[in-house]
Amino acid sequence: MGPDPADVQIDGHAARNKMLCERLEELGVDLRKPRLTDHFFLCPSRAAALRIAEEVASQGFRVRQVDQSDDEGQELRWDLWLLCDGAHVELVALDFVASMVAAAVRHSAEYDGWGTTADRKAPGPATTPQQNKAPCVDQISPTEDPSC
């Protein structure tokens, strides 16, 4: 008998969250300050996505989008995108991550993590529209993507 799949997911999120927080701090983000974050679930059906959204609504989550994936080979074909205002230090706490994974597991879904944008460290106004864009930072590979 192998490790509990939920524990494996939680461990994976913990490792990614550590990297993400390090990147956000490099960008000058105060991890204790509440800010808008995006949270993602991969779901087997629209009904499962809506049940997850209803379950976590009491924690301040609101639905941004529920959409069917274009990838016909995927078992989890519905994407749930939620928004929440919260401090990053709360979002990376193992209890919080475990609650998101548990909500997903109860509905045969997968918690895919969270992402946010970050204000740039550089003082003063940016001189080009490109410099004005906040870098996108996602839960898998912290990046600065000017297309966001």
Short mmCIF file of C-alpha atoms in Angstrom, two decimals:
data_model
loop_
_atom_site.label_atom_id
_atom_site.label_comp_id
_atom_site.label_asym_id
_atom_site.label_seq_id
_atom_site.Cartn_x
_atom_site.Cartn_y
_atom_site.Cartn_z
CA MET A 1 0.00 0.00 0.00
CA GLY A 2 1.48 3.34 -1.09
CA PRO A 3 1.18 6.80 0.36
CA ASP A 4 -2.21 8.50 0.58
CA PRO A 5 -2.80 10.35 -2.72
CA ALA A 6 -4.13 13.39 -0.83
CA ASP A 7 -0.91 13.55 1.22
CA VAL A 8 1.13 13.37 -1.98
CA GLN A 9 -0.87 16.29 -3.41
CA ILE A 10 -0.45 18.32 -0.21
CA ASP A 11 3.31 17.70 -0.24
CA GLY A 12 3.50 18.80 -3.87
CA HIS A 13 1.57 22.00 -3.15
CA ALA A 14 3.80 22.72 -0.14
CA ALA A 15 6.93 22.51 -2.32
CA ARG A 16 5.44 24.71 -5.06
CA ASN A 17 4.09 27.19 -2.50
CA LYS A 18 7.56 27.59 -1.01
CA MET A 19 9.00 28.43 -4.44
CA LEU A 20 6.10 30.74 -5.24
CA CYS A 21 6.45 32.66 -1.97
CA GLU A 22 10.19 33.04 -2.50
CA ARG A 23 9.51 34.49 -5.96
CA LEU A 24 6.82 36.83 -4.66
CA GLU A 25 9.19 38.11 -1.97
CA GLU A 26 11.83 38.71 -4.66
CA LEU A 27 9.22 40.84 -6.45
CA GLY A 28 8.65 42.84 -3.27
CA VAL A 29 5.30 41.37 -2.27
CA ASP A 30 4.37 41.53 1.43
CA LEU A 31 3.11 37.97 2.04
CA ARG A 32 1.12 39.12 5.08
CA LYS A 33 -0.91 41.69 3.13
CA PRO A 34 -4.24 40.45 1.73
CA ARG A 35 -4.46 40.49 -2.06
CA LEU A 36 -6.57 38.92 -4.75
CA THR A 37 -5.57 35.36 -5.63
CA ASP A 38 -6.78 32.89 -8.22
CA HIS A 39 -7.44 29.27 -7.23
CA PHE A 40 -7.91 26.44 -9.69
CA PHE A 41 -9.64 23.05 -9.57
CA LEU A 42 -9.88 20.38 -12.26
CA CYS A 43 -13.28 18.70 -12.05
CA PRO A 44 -15.04 15.72 -13.62
CA SER A 45 -18.28 17.67 -14.25
CA ARG A 46 -19.84 21.10 -14.07
CA ALA A 47 -21.94 19.88 -11.14
CA ALA A 48 -18.80 18.86 -9.21
CA ALA A 49 -17.21 22.25 -9.91
CA LEU A 50 -20.28 24.07 -8.60
CA ARG A 51 -20.42 21.86 -5.48
CA ILE A 52 -16.79 22.72 -4.70
CA ALA A 53 -17.51 26.42 -5.26
CA GLU A 54 -20.47 26.22 -2.88
CA GLU A 55 -18.43 24.32 -0.29
CA VAL A 56 -15.58 26.87 -0.17
CA ALA A 57 -17.79 29.98 -0.48
CA SER A 58 -17.89 30.28 3.32
CA GLN A 59 -14.11 30.85 3.20
CA GLY A 60 -14.56 33.92 1.00
CA PHE A 61 -14.18 32.29 -2.41
CA ARG A 62 -16.23 33.47 -5.37
CA VAL A 63 -16.54 31.93 -8.81
CA ARG A 64 -14.63 33.61 -11.62
CA GLN A 65 -15.28 30.95 -14.23
CA VAL A 66 -16.49 27.39 -14.75
CA ASP A 67 -15.52 26.17 -18.18
CA GLN A 68 -15.21 22.89 -20.04
CA SER A 69 -11.67 22.01 -21.09
CA ASP A 70 -10.86 21.60 -24.77
CA ASP A 71 -8.68 18.57 -24.03
CA GLU A 72 -10.90 15.59 -24.84
CA GLY A 73 -8.32 13.15 -23.50
CA GLN A 74 -8.61 14.51 -19.97
CA GLU A 75 -10.66 12.74 -17.33
CA LEU A 76 -11.09 15.99 -15.40
CA ARG A 77 -12.69 18.09 -18.14
CA TRP A 78 -14.10 21.04 -16.19
CA ASP A 79 -12.01 23.93 -14.94
CA LEU A 80 -13.11 25.83 -11.86
CA TRP A 81 -11.47 29.23 -11.35
CA LEU A 82 -12.15 30.88 -8.00
CA LEU A 83 -11.09 34.25 -6.60
CA CYS A 84 -10.31 35.03 -3.00
CA ASP A 85 -8.78 37.91 -1.06
CA GLY A 86 -6.25 36.64 1.44
CA ALA A 87 -2.74 36.91 2.75
CA HIS A 88 -0.29 34.56 1.08
CA VAL A 89 0.97 33.33 4.43
CA GLU A 90 -2.54 31.95 5.01
CA LEU A 91 -2.76 30.38 1.55
CA VAL A 92 0.39 28.35 2.02
CA ALA A 93 -0.47 27.04 5.49
CA LEU A 94 -0.74 23.26 5.38
CA ASP A 95 -4.20 23.34 6.99
CA PHE A 96 -5.48 25.57 4.19
CA VAL A 97 -3.87 23.45 1.47
CA ALA A 98 -5.25 20.29 3.08
CA SER A 99 -8.76 21.81 3.15
CA MET A 100 -8.56 22.63 -0.58
CA VAL A 101 -7.28 19.16 -1.45
CA ALA A 102 -9.98 17.58 0.74
CA ALA A 103 -12.71 19.62 -0.97
CA ALA A 104 -11.42 18.43 -4.33
CA VAL A 105 -11.17 14.78 -3.25
CA ARG A 106 -14.76 14.82 -1.91
CA HIS A 107 -15.92 15.70 -5.43
CA SER A 108 -13.50 13.48 -7.41
CA ALA A 109 -11.62 16.60 -8.51
CA GLU A 110 -8.08 17.94 -8.13
CA TYR A 111 -6.95 21.19 -6.50
CA ASP A 112 -4.52 22.66 -9.03
CA GLY A 113 -3.18 25.44 -6.78
CA TRP A 114 -3.21 29.20 -6.86
CA GLY A 115 -1.61 32.15 -8.56
CA THR A 116 -1.53 35.91 -8.35
CA THR A 117 0.06 38.99 -9.88
CA ALA A 118 2.75 40.97 -8.16
CA ASP A 119 3.59 44.66 -8.16
CA ARG A 120 7.11 45.37 -9.33
CA LYS A 121 9.74 46.41 -6.77
CA ALA A 122 11.14 49.28 -8.81
CA PRO A 123 10.29 52.67 -7.32
CA GLY A 124 8.61 55.34 -9.40
CA PRO A 125 6.32 55.07 -12.41
CA ALA A 126 7.11 52.73 -15.23
CA THR A 127 8.15 54.34 -18.47
CA THR A 128 6.58 51.89 -20.92
CA PRO A 129 3.27 50.02 -20.96
CA GLN A 130 5.22 46.75 -20.74
CA GLN A 131 6.89 47.89 -17.51
CA ASN A 132 3.50 48.80 -16.05
CA LYS A 133 2.26 45.22 -16.30
CA ALA A 134 2.46 43.18 -13.12
CA PRO A 135 4.29 39.88 -13.58
CA CYS A 136 2.13 36.79 -13.47
CA VAL A 137 3.24 34.27 -10.92
CA ASP A 138 1.70 30.82 -11.00
CA GLN A 139 1.72 27.86 -8.70
CA ILE A 140 3.84 25.59 -10.86
CA SER A 141 6.68 27.64 -12.32
CA PRO A 142 7.03 31.17 -11.02
CA THR A 143 7.38 33.28 -14.14
CA GLU A 144 7.05 36.80 -15.35
CA ASP A 145 4.75 36.57 -18.33
CA PRO A 146 4.02 39.90 -20.04
CA SER A 147 1.05 38.32 -21.84
CA CYS A 148 -1.04 38.07 -18.66
#
